[in-house]
Amino acid sequence: MATRSRAKKPRVALAYEAAECPIKSFRTAPTLYVNGVRHEIARALPTMSLLEWLRSVGLTGTKLGCGEGGCGACTVMVSTCDHATGELHHAAVNAWCEPRPFSEESRSAHTPLVPLSSSHMPPATREHRIAFSLRRSLMPLCAADWCAITTVEGIGSTRDRLHPVQERMTLMHGSQCGFCTPGIVMALYTMLRSSPELKAAELREHLDGNLCRCTGYRPILDAAHSLCADGCAGGACHDKAGEEGAGCCAHGEENGCSGGGCDAHADGECKSGEPTGRLVDGDIVTDTSDKCAHFSQPYHASAAAATEPEFPPELLASPPTTLRVSPDGEGGPTWWRPTSLSELLELRHAYPEARFVAGNSEIGIESRYKAHPAVSFLAAGAVPELRECRDSPEAMLFGACAPLSHVEHLCKHAAATRPGHAGETARAIADMLRWFASTQIRNVACLGGNIVTASPISDMIPMLVACGATINIAS
């Protein structure tokens, strides 16, 4: 019987086997500081998450919860320097998984700028300062290069001294089982480092990425409010009707700031039991007002605020250079992190199968759970042009890798400073982004990723279409 031989398919060279690398000068080991200690990781794995590495070196306070960046248990603070402005940024980041894909299919050119045309954006004074606090970055180890990482062990401990955030969470009963507590502590710590005189009204917007199944959140918010510049005065007792004392249990209101209300005397004070000191049914001894009366020193007035660790001088002195992390001996993807647009385009031309990554909140899920491994990664987050977020007389321009939190902040400012209908486009975008995932995700996710993934449930594409946005593509 005659048999037909099957033609052997030619072997396709992998990206890291390319004969000619377009970039001749690069580092091969990520350099980062963890709780003030320098680490140069000679054998880093592009597929390893920051959380996996932290726990492998004994920093087990950071927990693995959902594994997808939704619960906040793995939150750490990532500090970076913007060398163009000299500003330091502290970001609460989820240390598990990998960041958001810049391109899911990654077969087409990247998207450097997403400008909104001047016909939809009104002319006005355009001077904006962007402040942000990243919270969850589903972060690969390689993405932490040239960053300063702070974990819960790095801010205080019972062996030395608790940080005010840790102390308030403990004394004000903000922790029960304790599994989620390190993540909540680090989210709150990052907020206070970014804004030492934080107002209580800002808290809830920034704690929306941390879940707790024990406390019901009121004790956590009590502890957080007590550290704010305006203390509880701007917190729980204002939440009911926007005015002082509205809905407060001290005024006899049911379901007030303590969550249950209490019987009030004529002077407005809650009863505290019989003269003998024995509690009777219905007594509340640790409501919000009681706690705030005992813990009134805000963070910015504490000794800890004046003695927080300095940013590493090495990372402050110069911006990062190009990084290339090769696969291990058994094969695997290569991680490229160029620092200029020209380098990124050269790498894209040399490695057409590579996947762009920026905030990395989806590619890691694909690789781990959907069996879509990447051949190589092109991390575009260090390219200045792609992180640009600015206003011009013609349009608002957002780099494809600009975090959504930057976009949100700029749009809020534009909406507040432009009268009448002039700021409606910016206001609509800011309102949409407020409901986009959590604060932590918005601090790493980007418009480029939200667009080129072509998701049928994309939050921003309908908004951008309605606003008449245009896309500039470089190749």
Coordinates of C-alpha atoms in Angstrom, one line a residue:
M1 CA 0.0 0.0 0.0
A2 CA 1.4 3.3 -1.0
T3 CA 1.5 5.9 1.7
R4 CA 1.8 9.6 1.4
S5 CA 4.4 11.2 3.5
R6 CA 3.2 14.3 5.3
A7 CA 5.2 17.4 4.5
K8 CA 7.1 18.6 7.5
K9 CA 6.2 22.2 8.4
P10 CA 9.2 24.5 8.8
R11 CA 10.0 25.5 12.3
V12 CA 9.1 29.0 13.2
A13 CA 11.8 30.9 15.1
L14 CA 10.7 32.2 18.4
A15 CA 11.1 35.9 19.3
Y16 CA 14.0 35.3 21.7
E17 CA 15.8 33.2 19.0
A18 CA 16.0 36.1 16.5
A19 CA 19.4 36.3 14.9
E20 CA 19.6 40.0 15.0
C21 CA 18.4 42.0 18.0
P22 CA 17.7 45.6 17.1
I23 CA 18.7 46.9 20.5
K24 CA 22.3 46.5 21.4
S25 CA 22.5 48.0 24.8
F26 CA 20.2 46.8 27.7
R27 CA 20.1 45.6 31.2
T28 CA 19.3 41.9 31.9
A29 CA 18.3 42.0 35.5
P30 CA 15.4 43.9 37.1
T31 CA 16.5 46.3 39.9
L32 CA 14.1 47.2 42.6
Y33 CA 14.1 48.2 46.2
V34 CA 11.8 46.4 48.7
N35 CA 11.3 48.0 52.1
G36 CA 14.5 50.0 51.5
V37 CA 16.7 47.0 50.5
R38 CA 18.1 46.8 47.0
H39 CA 17.6 43.7 44.9
E40 CA 19.1 43.0 41.5
I41 CA 17.4 39.8 40.4
A42 CA 19.8 38.0 38.0
R43 CA 17.5 35.1 37.2
A44 CA 14.1 36.8 37.0
L45 CA 11.3 35.0 35.2
P46 CA 9.0 37.1 32.9
T47 CA 6.1 35.0 34.0
M48 CA 6.6 35.4 37.7
S49 CA 4.3 37.8 39.6
L50 CA 5.6 40.3 42.1
L51 CA 3.6 38.5 44.8
E52 CA 5.2 35.1 44.1
W53 CA 8.7 36.7 44.4
L54 CA 7.8 38.6 47.6
R55 CA 6.6 35.5 49.3
S56 CA 9.6 33.5 48.1
V57 CA 11.9 35.9 49.9
G58 CA 9.9 35.6 53.2
L59 CA 7.6 38.7 52.9
T60 CA 4.4 36.7 53.5
G61 CA 2.3 39.5 54.9
T62 CA 1.1 40.2 51.4
K63 CA -1.7 37.6 50.7
L64 CA -3.0 35.8 47.6
G65 CA -6.8 36.0 47.6
C66 CA -8.8 35.9 44.3
G67 CA -5.7 35.6 42.0
E68 CA -7.3 38.1 39.6
G69 CA -6.8 41.5 41.3
G70 CA -10.4 41.9 42.5
C71 CA -10.1 41.6 46.3
G72 CA -7.1 43.7 47.1
A73 CA -5.5 41.2 49.5
C74 CA -2.2 41.4 47.6
T75 CA -1.9 45.2 47.7
V76 CA 1.5 46.7 48.1
M77 CA 2.8 50.3 47.5
V78 CA 4.8 50.9 44.4
S79 CA 6.8 54.2 44.4
T80 CA 8.2 55.6 41.2
C81 CA 9.8 58.9 40.1
D82 CA 8.7 60.9 37.1
H83 CA 12.1 62.1 35.9
A84 CA 10.5 64.6 33.5
T85 CA 8.9 66.5 36.4
G86 CA 10.9 65.2 39.4
E87 CA 7.7 64.2 41.1
L88 CA 7.3 61.0 43.2
H89 CA 4.2 58.9 42.8
H90 CA 3.1 56.3 45.3
A91 CA 0.7 53.7 43.9
A92 CA -1.2 51.0 45.7
V93 CA -0.8 48.0 43.5
N94 CA -2.0 44.4 43.4
A95 CA 1.1 42.2 43.3
W96 CA -0.5 39.2 41.7
C97 CA -0.9 38.2 38.0
E98 CA 0.3 40.3 35.1
P99 CA -0.8 43.7 33.9
R100 CA -3.4 44.8 31.4
P101 CA -2.8 43.9 27.7
F102 CA -1.9 46.7 25.5
S103 CA -3.1 44.4 22.7
E104 CA -4.9 41.2 23.1
E105 CA -4.3 40.0 19.6
S106 CA -1.2 42.2 19.2
R107 CA -1.1 41.8 15.5
S108 CA -1.6 45.5 14.6
A109 CA 0.4 48.6 15.4
H110 CA 0.1 50.2 18.7
T111 CA -2.0 53.3 19.5
P112 CA 0.2 56.1 20.9
L113 CA -2.4 58.9 21.3
V114 CA -6.1 59.1 21.6
P115 CA -7.0 62.7 21.1
L116 CA -10.5 64.2 21.4
S117 CA -11.0 66.6 18.6
S118 CA -11.5 70.3 19.3
S119 CA -15.0 70.2 18.0
H120 CA -15.9 68.1 21.0
M121 CA -13.5 69.6 23.6
P122 CA -14.0 73.3 24.3
P123 CA -11.2 75.8 24.3
A124 CA -10.2 77.0 27.7
T125 CA -7.3 77.5 30.0
R126 CA -5.5 74.2 30.0
E127 CA -3.2 73.7 33.0
H128 CA -3.7 70.5 34.9
R129 CA -1.7 68.8 37.6
I130 CA -2.3 65.0 37.7
A131 CA -2.1 63.3 41.1
F132 CA -2.8 59.6 41.4
S133 CA -2.6 56.6 43.7
L134 CA -2.3 53.3 42.0
R135 CA -3.7 50.5 43.9
R136 CA -3.9 47.3 42.0
S137 CA -1.5 46.5 39.3
L138 CA -1.7 42.8 38.8
M139 CA 2.0 43.2 38.6
P140 CA 4.7 41.0 37.1
L141 CA 8.1 41.0 38.8
C142 CA 9.7 42.5 35.7
A143 CA 7.3 45.4 35.7
A144 CA 8.6 46.4 39.2
D145 CA 12.0 47.3 37.7
W146 CA 13.3 50.6 38.9
C147 CA 10.5 50.9 41.5
A148 CA 10.5 51.0 45.3
I149 CA 8.2 48.5 46.7
T150 CA 6.7 48.8 50.3
T151 CA 5.0 45.8 51.9
V152 CA 3.1 45.7 55.1
E153 CA 6.2 44.4 56.9
G154 CA 8.0 47.6 55.8
I155 CA 5.8 50.1 57.5
G156 CA 5.8 48.7 61.1
S157 CA 5.5 45.6 63.2
T158 CA 4.8 44.5 66.8
R159 CA 8.5 43.7 67.1
D160 CA 9.4 47.3 66.5
R161 CA 6.6 49.8 66.3
L162 CA 3.2 49.8 64.6
H163 CA 2.5 52.4 62.0
P164 CA -0.5 54.7 62.8
V165 CA -2.5 52.9 60.1
Q166 CA -1.8 49.5 61.6
E167 CA -2.4 50.8 65.1
R168 CA -5.8 52.4 64.3
M169 CA -7.0 49.4 62.4
T170 CA -6.2 47.3 65.5
L171 CA -7.5 49.5 68.2
M172 CA -10.6 50.5 66.4
H173 CA -11.6 46.9 65.6
G174 CA -11.0 47.2 61.8
S175 CA -9.6 43.6 61.6
Q176 CA -11.2 40.3 62.4
C177 CA -9.9 37.3 60.6
G178 CA -7.0 39.5 59.3
F179 CA -6.5 38.0 55.9
C180 CA -7.6 41.1 54.0
T181 CA -6.1 43.5 56.6
P182 CA -2.6 43.9 55.1
G183 CA -4.1 44.9 51.7
I184 CA -6.4 47.4 53.3
V185 CA -3.6 48.8 55.5
M186 CA -1.4 49.2 52.4
A187 CA -4.2 50.9 50.4
L188 CA -4.8 53.4 53.2
Y189 CA -1.1 53.9 53.8
T190 CA -0.5 54.7 50.1
M191 CA -3.4 57.2 50.2
L192 CA -1.8 59.0 53.1
R193 CA 1.7 58.9 51.6
S194 CA 0.3 60.5 48.5
S195 CA -1.9 63.0 50.3
P196 CA -0.8 63.4 54.0
E197 CA -3.7 65.8 54.7
L198 CA -6.3 63.5 53.1
K199 CA -9.9 64.5 53.6
A200 CA -12.4 62.0 54.9
A201 CA -14.7 62.6 52.0
E202 CA -12.0 61.2 49.6
L203 CA -11.7 57.8 51.4
R204 CA -14.4 55.7 49.9
E205 CA -13.4 56.5 46.4
H206 CA -9.9 55.1 47.1
L207 CA -10.9 52.0 49.1
D208 CA -13.2 50.6 46.4
G209 CA -10.7 47.9 45.5
N210 CA -10.5 46.1 48.8
L211 CA -12.9 43.5 50.0
C212 CA -13.6 42.4 53.6
R213 CA -16.1 39.7 54.5
C214 CA -15.9 40.1 58.3
T215 CA -16.2 43.6 59.6
G216 CA -19.0 45.2 57.5
Y217 CA -16.6 48.0 56.7
R218 CA -17.8 50.5 59.3
P219 CA -14.8 49.8 61.7
I220 CA -12.4 50.0 58.8
L221 CA -13.9 53.4 57.7
D222 CA -13.8 54.6 61.3
A223 CA -10.1 53.8 61.5
A224 CA -9.4 55.5 58.2
H225 CA -11.5 58.6 59.0
S226 CA -9.6 59.1 62.3
L227 CA -6.3 59.5 60.3
C228 CA -7.7 62.1 58.0
A229 CA -7.0 65.8 58.3
D230 CA -10.6 66.6 59.2
G231 CA -11.0 63.4 61.2
C232 CA -14.5 62.0 61.6
A233 CA -15.9 65.5 61.2
G234 CA -15.9 64.9 57.4
G235 CA -16.7 61.2 57.6
A236 CA -19.5 59.0 59.0
C237 CA -21.7 61.7 60.6
H238 CA -21.7 63.7 57.4
D239 CA -22.7 60.8 55.2
K240 CA -26.4 60.8 55.8
A241 CA -27.4 64.2 54.5
G242 CA -24.2 66.1 53.8
E243 CA -24.5 68.2 57.0
E244 CA -22.9 67.8 60.4
G245 CA -24.8 65.6 62.8
A246 CA -27.3 64.4 60.2
G247 CA -28.2 60.8 60.9
C248 CA -25.8 60.6 63.9
C249 CA -26.6 58.2 66.7
A250 CA -25.6 60.8 69.2
H251 CA -28.7 62.8 68.1
G252 CA -31.0 59.8 68.6
E253 CA -31.2 58.9 64.9
E254 CA -31.7 55.3 64.0
N255 CA -29.1 53.6 61.8
G256 CA -26.7 56.5 62.3
C257 CA -23.0 56.6 62.2
S258 CA -22.8 53.6 64.5
G259 CA -25.0 51.5 62.3
G260 CA -27.7 50.9 64.9
G261 CA -28.6 54.1 66.7
C262 CA -28.9 54.5 70.5
D263 CA -31.1 56.1 73.1
A264 CA -30.1 59.7 73.8
H265 CA -30.4 61.8 76.8
A266 CA -31.6 65.4 76.7
D267 CA -28.0 66.5 76.3
G268 CA -27.5 64.4 73.2
E269 CA -25.1 61.9 74.9
C270 CA -25.6 58.1 74.5
K271 CA -26.2 56.2 77.7
S272 CA -23.3 54.1 78.8
G273 CA -24.9 51.6 81.2
E274 CA -26.2 51.5 84.7
P275 CA -24.4 53.4 87.5
T276 CA -22.8 50.2 88.6
G277 CA -21.1 50.0 85.2
R278 CA -23.1 46.9 84.1
L279 CA -24.2 47.1 80.5
V280 CA -27.8 46.8 79.7
D281 CA -29.5 45.7 76.5
G282 CA -29.2 48.3 73.7
D283 CA -26.1 50.0 75.0
I284 CA -23.4 51.0 72.5
V285 CA -20.0 51.4 73.9
T286 CA -17.8 51.6 70.7
D287 CA -19.8 53.6 68.2
T288 CA -18.1 55.9 65.7
S289 CA -18.3 59.0 67.9
D290 CA -16.8 57.1 70.8
K291 CA -13.9 56.0 68.7
C292 CA -13.3 59.4 67.2
A293 CA -13.2 60.9 70.6
H294 CA -10.4 58.6 71.7
F295 CA -8.3 58.6 68.5
S296 CA -8.2 62.2 67.2
Q297 CA -4.6 62.7 66.0
P298 CA -4.5 62.8 62.2
Y299 CA -1.7 61.2 60.2
H300 CA -0.1 64.4 59.0
A301 CA 0.5 65.4 62.7
S302 CA 2.0 62.1 63.7
A303 CA 5.7 61.3 64.2
A304 CA 5.4 58.6 61.5
A305 CA 4.5 61.2 58.8
A306 CA 7.7 63.1 59.5
T307 CA 9.9 60.0 59.4
E308 CA 8.7 58.0 56.5
P309 CA 11.4 56.3 54.4
E310 CA 13.0 58.3 51.6
F311 CA 12.9 57.3 48.0
P312 CA 16.1 55.4 47.0
P313 CA 18.7 57.9 45.7
E314 CA 19.7 55.5 42.9
L315 CA 16.2 55.4 41.4
L316 CA 15.9 59.2 41.8
A317 CA 19.2 60.0 40.1
S318 CA 18.4 58.7 36.6
P319 CA 15.6 57.2 34.7
P320 CA 15.6 53.5 33.9
T321 CA 17.4 52.1 30.9
T322 CA 16.1 49.5 28.5
L323 CA 15.5 46.1 30.1
R324 CA 15.6 42.6 28.5
V325 CA 14.8 39.6 30.6
S326 CA 15.5 36.3 28.7
P327 CA 13.7 33.1 29.3
D328 CA 15.1 30.4 31.6
G329 CA 16.8 27.3 30.4
E330 CA 13.5 25.5 29.7
G331 CA 12.2 28.2 27.4
G332 CA 9.5 30.8 27.9
P333 CA 8.7 34.4 26.9
T334 CA 11.2 37.2 26.8
W335 CA 10.4 40.5 28.5
W336 CA 11.4 43.7 26.7
R337 CA 10.9 47.1 28.4
P338 CA 12.1 49.8 26.0
T339 CA 12.4 53.4 27.1
S340 CA 11.7 55.3 23.8
L341 CA 9.2 55.1 21.0
S342 CA 11.8 54.4 18.4
E343 CA 13.1 51.4 20.4
L344 CA 9.5 50.1 20.8
L345 CA 8.9 50.3 17.1
E346 CA 12.2 48.6 16.3
L347 CA 11.3 45.7 18.6
R348 CA 7.8 45.5 17.2
H349 CA 9.3 45.2 13.7
A350 CA 11.8 42.6 14.8
Y351 CA 9.3 40.5 16.9
P352 CA 5.9 40.7 15.2
E353 CA 4.5 38.0 17.4
A354 CA 5.2 39.8 20.6
R355 CA 2.4 41.1 22.7
F356 CA 2.3 44.7 24.0
V357 CA 1.6 45.1 27.7
A358 CA 1.0 48.2 29.6
G359 CA -1.2 47.9 32.8
N360 CA -1.2 44.1 32.5
S361 CA -4.6 43.2 33.9
E362 CA -5.7 40.7 31.1
I363 CA -2.7 39.0 29.5
G364 CA -1.8 37.3 32.7
I365 CA -5.4 35.9 33.0
E366 CA -5.2 34.7 29.4
S367 CA -1.8 33.0 29.9
R368 CA -2.7 31.3 33.2
Y369 CA -6.3 30.5 32.7
K370 CA -7.1 30.5 29.0
A371 CA -3.9 28.7 27.7
H372 CA -2.9 31.6 25.5
P373 CA 0.8 31.9 26.4
A374 CA 2.8 34.8 24.9
V375 CA 6.0 34.3 23.0
S376 CA 7.4 37.6 24.2
F377 CA 6.3 40.8 25.9
L378 CA 6.9 44.4 24.8
A379 CA 6.2 46.5 28.0
A380 CA 5.3 49.9 26.7
G381 CA 4.8 51.7 30.0
A382 CA 8.2 53.3 30.1
V383 CA 7.8 55.1 26.8
P384 CA 7.2 58.8 27.7
E385 CA 5.1 59.5 24.6
L386 CA 2.7 56.7 25.4
R387 CA 2.2 57.9 29.0
E388 CA 1.4 61.5 28.0
C389 CA -1.8 62.9 29.3
R390 CA -2.3 66.6 28.5
D391 CA -4.6 69.3 27.2
S392 CA -3.8 71.3 24.1
P393 CA -5.7 74.1 22.3
E394 CA -6.8 71.6 19.6
A395 CA -7.7 68.5 21.7
M396 CA -7.2 66.6 24.9
L397 CA -4.5 64.0 24.2
F398 CA -4.1 60.7 26.1
G399 CA -1.2 58.4 25.5
A400 CA -2.3 54.8 24.9
C401 CA -0.5 53.7 28.1
A402 CA -1.7 56.7 30.3
P403 CA -3.4 55.2 33.3
L404 CA -7.1 55.7 33.4
S405 CA -6.8 57.4 36.7
H406 CA -4.7 60.1 34.9
V407 CA -7.4 60.5 32.3
E408 CA -10.1 60.6 35.0
H409 CA -8.3 63.3 37.0
L410 CA -7.6 65.5 34.0
C411 CA -11.2 65.2 32.9
K412 CA -12.5 66.1 36.4
H413 CA -10.3 69.2 36.4
A414 CA -11.5 70.2 32.9
A415 CA -15.1 69.7 33.8
A416 CA -14.8 71.9 36.9
T417 CA -12.9 74.7 35.1
R418 CA -15.0 75.1 32.0
P419 CA -18.3 76.9 32.3
G420 CA -21.7 75.8 31.0
H421 CA -21.7 73.0 28.4
A422 CA -18.0 73.5 27.6
G423 CA -16.9 70.8 30.0
E424 CA -19.6 68.2 29.3
T425 CA -17.4 65.9 27.3
A426 CA -14.8 65.8 30.0
R427 CA -17.5 65.5 32.6
A428 CA -19.0 62.5 30.8
I429 CA -15.7 60.7 30.6
A430 CA -14.9 61.3 34.2
D431 CA -18.3 60.1 35.3
M432 CA -17.9 56.9 33.2
L433 CA -14.4 56.2 34.6
R434 CA -15.6 56.6 38.2
W435 CA -17.5 53.3 37.7
F436 CA -14.7 51.6 35.8
A437 CA -13.5 48.7 37.9
S438 CA -11.7 50.0 41.0
T439 CA -9.3 52.8 41.8
Q440 CA -6.4 50.4 41.7
I441 CA -7.2 49.0 38.3
R442 CA -7.7 52.5 36.9
N443 CA -4.3 53.3 38.0
V444 CA -2.7 50.7 35.7
A445 CA -5.3 50.1 33.0
C446 CA -5.1 52.3 29.9
L447 CA -7.2 53.5 27.0
G448 CA -5.0 51.7 24.5
G449 CA -5.7 48.4 26.2
N450 CA -9.4 49.1 26.5
I451 CA -9.6 49.9 22.8
V452 CA -7.5 47.3 21.0
T453 CA -8.7 44.3 23.0
A454 CA -11.9 44.8 21.0
S455 CA -14.0 43.6 23.9
P456 CA -17.7 43.6 23.3
I457 CA -18.2 45.0 26.8
S458 CA -15.6 47.7 26.6
D459 CA -16.5 50.5 28.9
M460 CA -14.8 53.3 27.1
I461 CA -15.3 52.6 23.4
P462 CA -18.9 53.8 23.3
M463 CA -18.0 56.9 25.2
L464 CA -15.1 57.7 22.9
V465 CA -17.3 57.2 19.8
A466 CA -19.9 59.5 21.2
C467 CA -17.3 62.1 21.9
G468 CA -15.9 61.9 18.4
A469 CA -12.4 60.7 19.5
T470 CA -9.7 60.0 16.9
I471 CA -6.8 57.7 17.1
N472 CA -3.2 58.4 16.0
I473 CA -1.3 55.2 15.1
A474 CA 2.5 54.9 14.7
S475 CA 4.3 52.0 13.0

